[in-house]
XYZ file of C-alpha atoms in Angstrom:
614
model
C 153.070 144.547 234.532
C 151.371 141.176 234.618
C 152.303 138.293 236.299
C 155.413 136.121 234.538
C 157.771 133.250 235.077
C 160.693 134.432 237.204
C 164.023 134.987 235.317
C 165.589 131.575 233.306
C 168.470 130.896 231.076
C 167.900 131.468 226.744
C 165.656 128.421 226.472
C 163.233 129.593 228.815
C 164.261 126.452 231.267
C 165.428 126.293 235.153
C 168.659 125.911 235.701
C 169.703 122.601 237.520
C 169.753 123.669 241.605
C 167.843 126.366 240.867
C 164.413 126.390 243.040
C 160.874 126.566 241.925
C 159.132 129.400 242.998
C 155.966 128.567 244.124
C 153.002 131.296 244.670
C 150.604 130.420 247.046
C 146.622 131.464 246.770
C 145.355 129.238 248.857
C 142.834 131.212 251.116
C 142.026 128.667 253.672
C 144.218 129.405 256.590
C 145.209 126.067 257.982
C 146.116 125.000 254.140
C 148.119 127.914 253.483
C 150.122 127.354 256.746
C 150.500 123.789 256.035
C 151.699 124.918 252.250
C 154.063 127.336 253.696
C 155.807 125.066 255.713
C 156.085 122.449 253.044
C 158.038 125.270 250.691
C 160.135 126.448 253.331
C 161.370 123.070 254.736
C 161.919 121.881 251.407
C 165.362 122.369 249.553
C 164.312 122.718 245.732
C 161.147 125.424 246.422
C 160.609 128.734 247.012
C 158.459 130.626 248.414
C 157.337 133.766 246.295
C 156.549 136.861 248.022
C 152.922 136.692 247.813
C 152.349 140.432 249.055
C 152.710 140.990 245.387
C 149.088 140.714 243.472
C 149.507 137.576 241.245
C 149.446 139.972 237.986
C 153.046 141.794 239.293
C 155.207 138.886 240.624
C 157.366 136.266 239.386
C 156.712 132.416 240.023
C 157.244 129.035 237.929
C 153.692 127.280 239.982
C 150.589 128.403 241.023
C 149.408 126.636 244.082
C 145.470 127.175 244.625
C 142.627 126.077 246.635
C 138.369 126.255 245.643
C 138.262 129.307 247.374
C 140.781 131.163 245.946
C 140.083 129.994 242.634
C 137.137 131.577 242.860
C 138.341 134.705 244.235
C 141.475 135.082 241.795
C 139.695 133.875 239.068
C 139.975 137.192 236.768
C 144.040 137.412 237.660
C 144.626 133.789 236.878
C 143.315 134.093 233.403
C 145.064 137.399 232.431
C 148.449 136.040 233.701
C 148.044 132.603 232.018
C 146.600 134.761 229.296
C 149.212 137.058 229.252
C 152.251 134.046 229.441
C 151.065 132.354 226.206
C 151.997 130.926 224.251
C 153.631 129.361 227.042
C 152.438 127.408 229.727
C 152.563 128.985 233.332
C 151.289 125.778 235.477
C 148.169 126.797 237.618
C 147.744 123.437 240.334
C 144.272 122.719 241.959
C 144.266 121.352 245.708
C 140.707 119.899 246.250
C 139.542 118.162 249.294
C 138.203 115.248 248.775
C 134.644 116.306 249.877
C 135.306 119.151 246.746
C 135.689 116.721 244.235
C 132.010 116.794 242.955
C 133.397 120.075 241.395
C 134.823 118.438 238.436
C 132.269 115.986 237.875
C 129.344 119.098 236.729
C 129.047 120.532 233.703
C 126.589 123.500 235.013
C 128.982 125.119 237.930
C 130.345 128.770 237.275
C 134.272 126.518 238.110
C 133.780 124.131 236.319
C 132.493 126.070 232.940
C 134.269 129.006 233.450
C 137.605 128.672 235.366
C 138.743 125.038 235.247
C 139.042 124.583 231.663
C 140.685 127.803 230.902
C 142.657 128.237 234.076
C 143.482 125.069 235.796
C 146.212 122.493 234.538
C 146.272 119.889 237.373
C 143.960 119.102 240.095
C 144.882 117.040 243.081
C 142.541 115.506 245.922
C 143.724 116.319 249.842
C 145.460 114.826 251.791
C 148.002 114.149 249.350
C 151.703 112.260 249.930
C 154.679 115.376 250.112
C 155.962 112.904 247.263
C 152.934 112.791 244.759
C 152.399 116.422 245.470
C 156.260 116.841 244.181
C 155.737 114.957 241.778
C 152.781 116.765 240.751
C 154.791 119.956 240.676
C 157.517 118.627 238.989
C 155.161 116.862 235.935
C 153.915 120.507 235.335
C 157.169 122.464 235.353
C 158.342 119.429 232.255
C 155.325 120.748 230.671
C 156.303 124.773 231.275
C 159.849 124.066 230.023
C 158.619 122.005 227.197
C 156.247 124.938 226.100
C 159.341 127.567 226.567
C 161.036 125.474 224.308
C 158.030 125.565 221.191
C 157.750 129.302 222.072
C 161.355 129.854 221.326
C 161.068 127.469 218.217
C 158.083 129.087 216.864
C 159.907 132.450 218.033
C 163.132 131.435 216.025
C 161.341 130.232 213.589
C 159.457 133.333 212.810
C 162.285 135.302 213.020
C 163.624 132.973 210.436
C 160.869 133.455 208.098
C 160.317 137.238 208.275
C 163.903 137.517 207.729
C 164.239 134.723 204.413
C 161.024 136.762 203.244
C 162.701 140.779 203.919
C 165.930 139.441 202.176
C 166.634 140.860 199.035
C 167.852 137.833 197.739
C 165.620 135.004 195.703
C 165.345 132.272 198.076
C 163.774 128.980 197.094
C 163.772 125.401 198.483
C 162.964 122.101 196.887
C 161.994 118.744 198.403
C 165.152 116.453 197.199
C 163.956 115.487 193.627
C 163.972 119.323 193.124
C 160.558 119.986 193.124
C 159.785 123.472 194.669
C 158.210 123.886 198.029
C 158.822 127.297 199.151
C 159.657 130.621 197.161
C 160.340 134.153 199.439
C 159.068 137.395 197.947
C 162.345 138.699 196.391
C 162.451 135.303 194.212
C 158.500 136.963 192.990
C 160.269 140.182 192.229
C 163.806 139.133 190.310
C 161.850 136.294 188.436
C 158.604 137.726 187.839
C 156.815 133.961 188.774
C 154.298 134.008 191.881
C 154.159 131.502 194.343
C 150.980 129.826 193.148
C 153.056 129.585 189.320
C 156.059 128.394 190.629
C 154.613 125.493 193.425
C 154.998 122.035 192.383
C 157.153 122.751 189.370
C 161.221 122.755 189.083
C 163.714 125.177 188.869
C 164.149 124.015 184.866
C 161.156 126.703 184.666
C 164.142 129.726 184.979
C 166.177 127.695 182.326
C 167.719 130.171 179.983
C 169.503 127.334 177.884
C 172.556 129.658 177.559
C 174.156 126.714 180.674
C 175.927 123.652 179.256
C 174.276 120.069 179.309
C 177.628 119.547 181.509
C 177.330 122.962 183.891
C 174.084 121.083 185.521
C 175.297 117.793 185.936
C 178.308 118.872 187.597
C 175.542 121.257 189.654
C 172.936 118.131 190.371
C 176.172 115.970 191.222
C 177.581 118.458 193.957
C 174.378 119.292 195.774
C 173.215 115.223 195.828
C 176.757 114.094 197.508
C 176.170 116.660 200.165
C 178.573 119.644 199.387
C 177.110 123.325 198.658
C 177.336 124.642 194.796
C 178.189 127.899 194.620
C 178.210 130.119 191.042
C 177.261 132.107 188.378
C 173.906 131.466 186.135
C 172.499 132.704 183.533
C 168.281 132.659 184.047
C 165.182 133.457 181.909
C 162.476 135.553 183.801
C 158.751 135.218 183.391
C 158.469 137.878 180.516
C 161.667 135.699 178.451
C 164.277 138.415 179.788
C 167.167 136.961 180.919
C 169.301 137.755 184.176
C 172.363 137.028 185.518
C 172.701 135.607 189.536
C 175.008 134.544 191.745
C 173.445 131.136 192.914
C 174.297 129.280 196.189
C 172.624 125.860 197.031
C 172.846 124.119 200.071
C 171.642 120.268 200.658
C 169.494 119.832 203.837
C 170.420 116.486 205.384
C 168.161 114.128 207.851
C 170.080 111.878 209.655
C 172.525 111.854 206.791
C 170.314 111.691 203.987
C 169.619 114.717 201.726
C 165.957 115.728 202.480
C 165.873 119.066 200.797
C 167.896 121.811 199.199
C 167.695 125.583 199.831
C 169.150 127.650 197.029
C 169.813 131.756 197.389
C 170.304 133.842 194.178
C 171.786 137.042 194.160
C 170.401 139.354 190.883
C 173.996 140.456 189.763
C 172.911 141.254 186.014
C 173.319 145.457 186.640
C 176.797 144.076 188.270
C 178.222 142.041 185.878
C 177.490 144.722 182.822
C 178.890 146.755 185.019
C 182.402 144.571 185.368
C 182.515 143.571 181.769
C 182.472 147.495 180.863
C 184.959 148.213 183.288
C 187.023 145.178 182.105
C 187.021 146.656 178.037
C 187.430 150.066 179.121
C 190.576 148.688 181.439
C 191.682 146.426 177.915
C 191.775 149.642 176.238
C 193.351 151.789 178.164
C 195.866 148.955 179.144
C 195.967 148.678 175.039
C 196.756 152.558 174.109
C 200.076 153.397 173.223
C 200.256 157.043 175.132
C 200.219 156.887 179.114
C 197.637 157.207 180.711
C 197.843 157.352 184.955
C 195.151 157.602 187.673
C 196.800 159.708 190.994
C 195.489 160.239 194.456
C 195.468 163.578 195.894
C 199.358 163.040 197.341
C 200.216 161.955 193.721
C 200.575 158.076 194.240
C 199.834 156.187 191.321
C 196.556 154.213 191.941
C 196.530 153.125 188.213
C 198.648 153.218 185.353
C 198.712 151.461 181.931
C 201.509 149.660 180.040
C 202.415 152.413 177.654
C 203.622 154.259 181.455
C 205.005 150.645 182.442
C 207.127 150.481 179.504
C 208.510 154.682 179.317
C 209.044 154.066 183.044
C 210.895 150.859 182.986
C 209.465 149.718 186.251
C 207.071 147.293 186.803
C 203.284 147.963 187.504
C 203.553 146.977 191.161
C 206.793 148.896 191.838
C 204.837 152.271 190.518
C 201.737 151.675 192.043
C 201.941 153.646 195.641
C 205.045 156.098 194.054
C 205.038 158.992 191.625
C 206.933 160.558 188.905
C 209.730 161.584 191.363
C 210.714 157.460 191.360
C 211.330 157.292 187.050
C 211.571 160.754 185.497
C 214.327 163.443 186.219
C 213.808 165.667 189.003
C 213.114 169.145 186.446
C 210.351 167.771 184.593
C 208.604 165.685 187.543
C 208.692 168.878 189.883
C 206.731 170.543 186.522
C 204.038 168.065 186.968
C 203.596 168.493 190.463
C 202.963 172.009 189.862
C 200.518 170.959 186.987
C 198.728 168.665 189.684
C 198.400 171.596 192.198
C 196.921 173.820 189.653
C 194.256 170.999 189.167
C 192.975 170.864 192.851
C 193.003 174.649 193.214
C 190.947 174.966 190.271
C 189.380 172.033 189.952
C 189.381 172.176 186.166
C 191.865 170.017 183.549
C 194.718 171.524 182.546
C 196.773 171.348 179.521
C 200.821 171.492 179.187
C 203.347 169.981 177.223
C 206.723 168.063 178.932
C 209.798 166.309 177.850
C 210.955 164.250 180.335
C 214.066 161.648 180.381
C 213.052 158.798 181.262
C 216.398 157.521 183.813
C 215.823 153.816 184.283
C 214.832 152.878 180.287
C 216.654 155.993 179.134
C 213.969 156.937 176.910
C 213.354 160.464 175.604
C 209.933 161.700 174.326
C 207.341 164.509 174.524
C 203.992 164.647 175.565
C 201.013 166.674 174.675
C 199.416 165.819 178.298
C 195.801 166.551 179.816
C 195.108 166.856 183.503
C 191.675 166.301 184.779
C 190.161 166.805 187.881
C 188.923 162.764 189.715
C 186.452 162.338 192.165
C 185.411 159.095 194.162
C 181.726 158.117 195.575
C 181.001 160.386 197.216
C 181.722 163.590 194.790
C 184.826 164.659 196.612
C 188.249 165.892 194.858
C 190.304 162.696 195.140
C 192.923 162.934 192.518
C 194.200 163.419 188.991
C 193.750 161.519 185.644
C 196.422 162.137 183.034
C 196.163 161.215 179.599
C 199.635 162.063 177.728
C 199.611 162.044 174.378
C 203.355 161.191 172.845
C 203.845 163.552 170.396
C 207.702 163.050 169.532
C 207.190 162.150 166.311
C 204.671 165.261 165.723
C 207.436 167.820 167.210
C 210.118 166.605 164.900
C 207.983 166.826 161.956
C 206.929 170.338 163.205
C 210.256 171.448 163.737
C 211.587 170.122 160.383
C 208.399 172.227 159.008
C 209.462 175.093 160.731
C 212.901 174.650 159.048
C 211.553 174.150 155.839
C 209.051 177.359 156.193
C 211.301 179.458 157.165
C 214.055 178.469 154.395
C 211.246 178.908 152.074
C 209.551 182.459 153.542
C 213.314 183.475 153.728
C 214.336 182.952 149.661
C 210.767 183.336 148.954
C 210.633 186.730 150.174
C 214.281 187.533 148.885
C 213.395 186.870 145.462
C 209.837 188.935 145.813
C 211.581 191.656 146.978
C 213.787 191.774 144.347
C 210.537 190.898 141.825
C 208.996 193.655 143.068
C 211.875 196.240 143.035
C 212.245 195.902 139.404
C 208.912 195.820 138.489
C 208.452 199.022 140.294
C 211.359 200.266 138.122
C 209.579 199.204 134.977
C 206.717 200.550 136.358
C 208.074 204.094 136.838
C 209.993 204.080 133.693
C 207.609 203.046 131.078
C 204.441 203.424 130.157
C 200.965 201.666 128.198
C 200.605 197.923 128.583
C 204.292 197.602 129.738
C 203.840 199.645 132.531
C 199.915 197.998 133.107
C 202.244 194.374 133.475
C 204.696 195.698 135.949
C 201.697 197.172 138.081
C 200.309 193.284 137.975
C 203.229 192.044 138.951
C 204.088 194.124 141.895
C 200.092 193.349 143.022
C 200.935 189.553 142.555
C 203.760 189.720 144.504
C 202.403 191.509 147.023
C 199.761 188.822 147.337
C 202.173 185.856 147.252
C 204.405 187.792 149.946
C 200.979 187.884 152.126
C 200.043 184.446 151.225
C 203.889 183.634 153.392
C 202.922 185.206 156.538
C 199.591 183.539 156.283
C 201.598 180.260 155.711
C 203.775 181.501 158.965
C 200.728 181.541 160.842
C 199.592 178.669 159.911
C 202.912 176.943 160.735
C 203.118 178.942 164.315
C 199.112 177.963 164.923
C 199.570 174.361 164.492
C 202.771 174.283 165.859
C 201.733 175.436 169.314
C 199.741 173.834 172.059
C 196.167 175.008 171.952
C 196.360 176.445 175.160
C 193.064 178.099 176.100
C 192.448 181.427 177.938
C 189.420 183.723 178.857
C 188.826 186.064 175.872
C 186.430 188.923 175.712
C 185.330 189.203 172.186
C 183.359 191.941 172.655
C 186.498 194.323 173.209
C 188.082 192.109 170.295
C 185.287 192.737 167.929
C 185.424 196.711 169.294
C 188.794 196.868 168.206
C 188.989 195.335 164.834
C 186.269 197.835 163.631
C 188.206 201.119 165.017
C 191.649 199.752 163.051
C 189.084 199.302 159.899
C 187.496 202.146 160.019
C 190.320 204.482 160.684
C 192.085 202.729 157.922
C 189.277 202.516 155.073
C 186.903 205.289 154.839
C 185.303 203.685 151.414
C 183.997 200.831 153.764
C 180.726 200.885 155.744
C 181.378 198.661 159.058
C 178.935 198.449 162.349
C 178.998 196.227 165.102
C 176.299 195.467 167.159
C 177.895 193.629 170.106
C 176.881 192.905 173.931
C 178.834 195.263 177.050
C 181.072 191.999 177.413
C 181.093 188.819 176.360
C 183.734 186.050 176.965
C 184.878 182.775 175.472
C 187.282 179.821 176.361
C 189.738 180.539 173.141
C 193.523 180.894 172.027
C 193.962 183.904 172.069
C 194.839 183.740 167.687
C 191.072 184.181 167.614
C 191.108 188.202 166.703
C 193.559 187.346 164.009
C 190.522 184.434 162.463
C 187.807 187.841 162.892
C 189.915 190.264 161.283
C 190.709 187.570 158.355
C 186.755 187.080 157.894
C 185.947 191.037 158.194
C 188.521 191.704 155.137
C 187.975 188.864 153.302
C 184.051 190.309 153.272
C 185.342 193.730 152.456
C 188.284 192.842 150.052
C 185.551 190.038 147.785
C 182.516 192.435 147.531
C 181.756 193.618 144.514
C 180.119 197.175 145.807
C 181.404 200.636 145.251
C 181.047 200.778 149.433
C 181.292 197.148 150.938
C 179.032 197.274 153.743
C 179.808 194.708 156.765
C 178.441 194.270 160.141
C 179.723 192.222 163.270
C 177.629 191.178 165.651
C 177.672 189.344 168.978
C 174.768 186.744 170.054
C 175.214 184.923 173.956
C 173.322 181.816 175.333
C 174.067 179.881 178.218
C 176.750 177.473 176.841
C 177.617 179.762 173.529
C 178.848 182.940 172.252
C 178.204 183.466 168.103
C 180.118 185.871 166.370
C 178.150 186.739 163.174
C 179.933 188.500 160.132
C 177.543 189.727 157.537
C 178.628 191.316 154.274
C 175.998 191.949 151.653
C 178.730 190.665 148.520
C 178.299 188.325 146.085
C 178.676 185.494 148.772
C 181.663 182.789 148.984
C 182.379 179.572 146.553
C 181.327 176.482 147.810
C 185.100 175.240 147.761
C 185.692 178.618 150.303
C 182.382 177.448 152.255
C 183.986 173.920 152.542
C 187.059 174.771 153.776
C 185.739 177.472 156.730
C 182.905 174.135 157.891
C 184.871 171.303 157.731
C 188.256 172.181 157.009
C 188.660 169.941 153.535
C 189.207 171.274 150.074
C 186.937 169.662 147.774
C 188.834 170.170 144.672
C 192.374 169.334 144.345
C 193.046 172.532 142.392
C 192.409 174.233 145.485
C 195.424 176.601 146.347
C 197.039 178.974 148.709
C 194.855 182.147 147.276
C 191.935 180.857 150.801
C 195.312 180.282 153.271
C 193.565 183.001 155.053
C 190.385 180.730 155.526
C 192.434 177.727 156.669
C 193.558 179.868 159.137
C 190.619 180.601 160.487
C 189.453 177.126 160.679
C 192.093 175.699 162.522
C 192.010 178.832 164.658
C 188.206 178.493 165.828
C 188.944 174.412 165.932
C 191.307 174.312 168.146
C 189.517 176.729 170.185
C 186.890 173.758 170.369
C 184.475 176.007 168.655
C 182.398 175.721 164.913
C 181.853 177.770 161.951
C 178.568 177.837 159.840
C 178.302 179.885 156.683
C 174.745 180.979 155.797
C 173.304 182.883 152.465
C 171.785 186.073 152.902
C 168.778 186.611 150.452
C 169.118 188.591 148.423
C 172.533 188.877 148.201
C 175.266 188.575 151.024
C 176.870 185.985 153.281
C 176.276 185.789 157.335
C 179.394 184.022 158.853
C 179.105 182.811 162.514
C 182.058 181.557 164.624
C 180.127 179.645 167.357
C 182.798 179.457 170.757
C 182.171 178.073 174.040
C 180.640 180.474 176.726
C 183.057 180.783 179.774
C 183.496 183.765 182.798
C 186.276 185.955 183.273
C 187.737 183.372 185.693
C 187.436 180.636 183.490
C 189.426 178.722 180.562
């Protein structure tokens, strides 16, 4: 520890009736007794406990004599030393014999110790009065040094700080020419000090601000207020940015001297806001409901298709659930829905048709669930996204009407087709009996082209409600029914030990319609087919491989894409329609490949899931 000022106020200065503390190092005895008595009988000093060395105590003055000075010469400097860049006041008492000390330029003092270690010297005998005096001119000059140390300290402090801000900082004299740029203005603008000095801010002009935005800017900041506000800025290499700007005036004695402008880089954040704004105009825009809930199933957003079902306003929802607009059946059904979303933490998919109680309105929804999280990756609540499907479940249901009117006549009047040309059949014989064989083929084939059309109806009817499937025990048992049931077909599978997919569970009935669709169209005395199984890490592909005379492009169009390309397309490929809008809705693809030299491969690509999974 090295010898310091003793403890002041935050400016460094004494407090008013607070004494000096004087520290002796005088090292003639009769002065030091006659100093001593002069502290100690005087109200405003004290006396510092000089059995301290000089380096470890605390004192505001320095008394010292020739001798001393000479023998504390080492400890004077490193505690002056040590005090900058303040002043701690160091006085020389000198009898007047002594003087000639100041007056060489050769002495070891004078070279050596005054200059660098003395700040006042005063002849003996001196006045009590001029010695205070003295005493008192040097503490002005202590205080007045705390003071520039604390500037200069502030001031730093102020600098380092302006310059580790992440903001642009710059400041112009007051006809805006720039005098001072901090290193984040370097980074956002790409200019460096040296380019920027001397010139105006005009160098970050974008012109994509009004004529009338900078007047209003130049007239704000010259009357004294602060501007605060967006702008749009060019950067060195012609990009442009987007900052939040603040600039301040700096006044002298009531006149602008100076302005100090701050610019926040807010480009990433205003994409950011304008994104979030659209994707908030369209989900405000859409027409089904679409609801943002917190893990206790308040509403923390909602859009205006919900406002208007609900008949409540936005803020009345916001903080309540379904429990507040929807009868009590169908909103304890969602809570159920929400519960299986947080145990599993994967969407879910379900179908509702609530009455609404305060606008009386009636609909149904196709609705997804999905799993929300905030920041920080933590399960924090639901998004729903309900799809009103009223209108689609009356037209199903008048569909299902219709089909089954039509399957039930249809396949009255087959029957009864078929009955008599079985009859004919039986009781004739040559081309009359050939005809009635036809016809009880054809109208076995229209009768199967009805279920397929029931299928159809039932697939699309239903909600595509996916489940764990293992296709490898699917594909397992397709072949034993086919080969138990044709022994004029050659059929191998060449499939994995397991091997599941995210499907509705239809999916055997889209194999089985591919397998004898390759065995019923080939043109072999003994169709050969093979099923196989391929797995990746997202994918399972179901490959069926027939070696016929391959499929018409109007069959290939319809199993890819699902579109007929030729208008006389009928119900004779039902079957492959089915199969399409099985794997589709199973979120899955089909690709239909030529075999050379002959044959067709058929893959059904699904999505890869675990036992556990859907």
């Amino acid at each position: 520890m090295t010898g310091s000022p003793k403890a002041r106020d935050e400016s460094g200065t004494i407090q008013p009736g607070e004494p000096t503390v004087i520290y002796p190092l005088v090292s003639g005895s009769g002065n030091d007794r006659v100093l001593k008595e002069w502290i100690a009988g005087h109200d405003s000093y004290l006396l510092a406990n000089d059995d301290r060395p000089i380096v470890d105590a605390e004192f505001d003055v320095c008394v010292v004599d020739k001798d001393g000075l000479q023998q504390y010469k080492d400890d004077l400097k490193q505690v002056k030393s040590a005090a900058k860049p303040a002043l701690l006041p160091v006085l020389l008492l000198l009898s007047e014999h002594q003087s000639d000390i100041i007056e060489t330029d050769r002495g070891e003092i004078a070279d050596n110790v005054l200059v660098s270690t003395v700040d006042e010297i005063v002849s003996l005998p001196i006045r009590q009065a001029e010695l205070e005096w003295r005493i008192g001119a040097l503490l002005r000059l202590r205080d007045q040094s705390l003071d520039l140390q604390t500037q200069t300290r502030q001031l730093r402090r102020f600098q380092e700080a302006v310059e580790a801000s992440g903001h642009a900082i710059f400041i112009t004299d007051a006809d805006g020419t720039i005098e001072y740029v901090n290193t984040a203005f370097e980074e956002i603008t790409g200019y460096s000090r040296a380019e920027v000095m001397g010139e105006t801010p005009d160098i970050l002009n974008s012109g994509k601000m009004s004529v009338e935005y900078y007047e209003e800017l130049w007239e704000t900041i010259s009357s004294g207020s602060v501007w605060e506000g967006e702008i749009v800025d060019r950067r060195k290499d012609g990009e442009l940015y987007t900052a939040y700007q603040t600039i301040a005036p700096i006044t002298d004695d009531g006149e602008v001297s100076a302005f100090v402008a701050v610019q926040t880089d807010i480009t990433e954040r205003k994409e950011l806001r304008d994104r979030l704004k659209r994707h908030r105009d369209i989900v405000q825009r859409l027409e089904d409901p679409i609801m943002l809930q917190d893990e206790t199933g308040a509403f923390e957003l909602v859009n205006e298709a919900l406002v208007d079902f609900a008949g409540c306003p936005e803020a009345e929802l916001l903080g309540g659930d379904e429990h507040q607009f929807m009868d009590e059946a169908t909103a304890d059904l969602i809570e159920r829905r929400k519960s299986e979303v947080f145990e599993t933490e994967s969407p879910v998919q379900y179908a509702v048709s609530p009455t609404f109680e305060r606008s009386n309105e009636e609909a149904v929804f196709s609705t997804r669930r999905y799993p929300y999280y905030d920041d920080d990756d933590d399960l924090a609540g639901t998004l729903a996204i309900c799809r009103d499907v009223t209108d689609l479940e009356e037209r199903t249901r008048q569909l299902q009407v219709i089909d089954n009117i039509l399957r039930h006549n249809l396949r009255n009047d087959l029957t009864v087709i078929r009955g008599l040309a079985e009859q004919i059949h039986r009781q004739t014989t040559g081309t009359t009996a050939k005809t009635a064989e036809r016809i009880v083929t054809h109208t076995d084939d229209l009768m199967q082209t009805g279920e397929k059309s029931r299928a159809i109806t039932d697939l699309l009817s239903e909600d595509s409600d996916l489940k764990p499937l293992d296709v490898t025990a699917t594909v397992r048992s397709i072949a034993k029914e086919i080969n138990g049931s044709r022994s004029d077909v050659q059929l191998d599978i060449d499939v994995p030990d397991r091997a599941f997919v995210s499907t509705t569970l239809k999916i055997r009935e889209a194999i089985e319609e591919l397998v004898r669709n390759a065995i019923n169209h080939n043109d072999r005395e003994t169709p050969s087919v093979e099923i196989s199984i391929g797995t990746n890490d997202e994918t399972v592909g179901i490959h069926v491989i027939d070696d016929g005379p391959g499929i018409p492009e109007m069959d290939r169009d319809v199993l890819e894409t699902g579109r007929a390309i030729d208008d006389l397309y009928h119900g004779s490929g039902l079957g492959l329609w089915l199969v399409y809008w099985i794997v589709s809705r199973s979120n899955g693809s089909i690709e239909v490949t030529e075999r050379d030299p002959r044959g067709t491969d058929v893959t059904l690509t699904l999505p890869r899931c675990t036992e556990t999974e859907a």
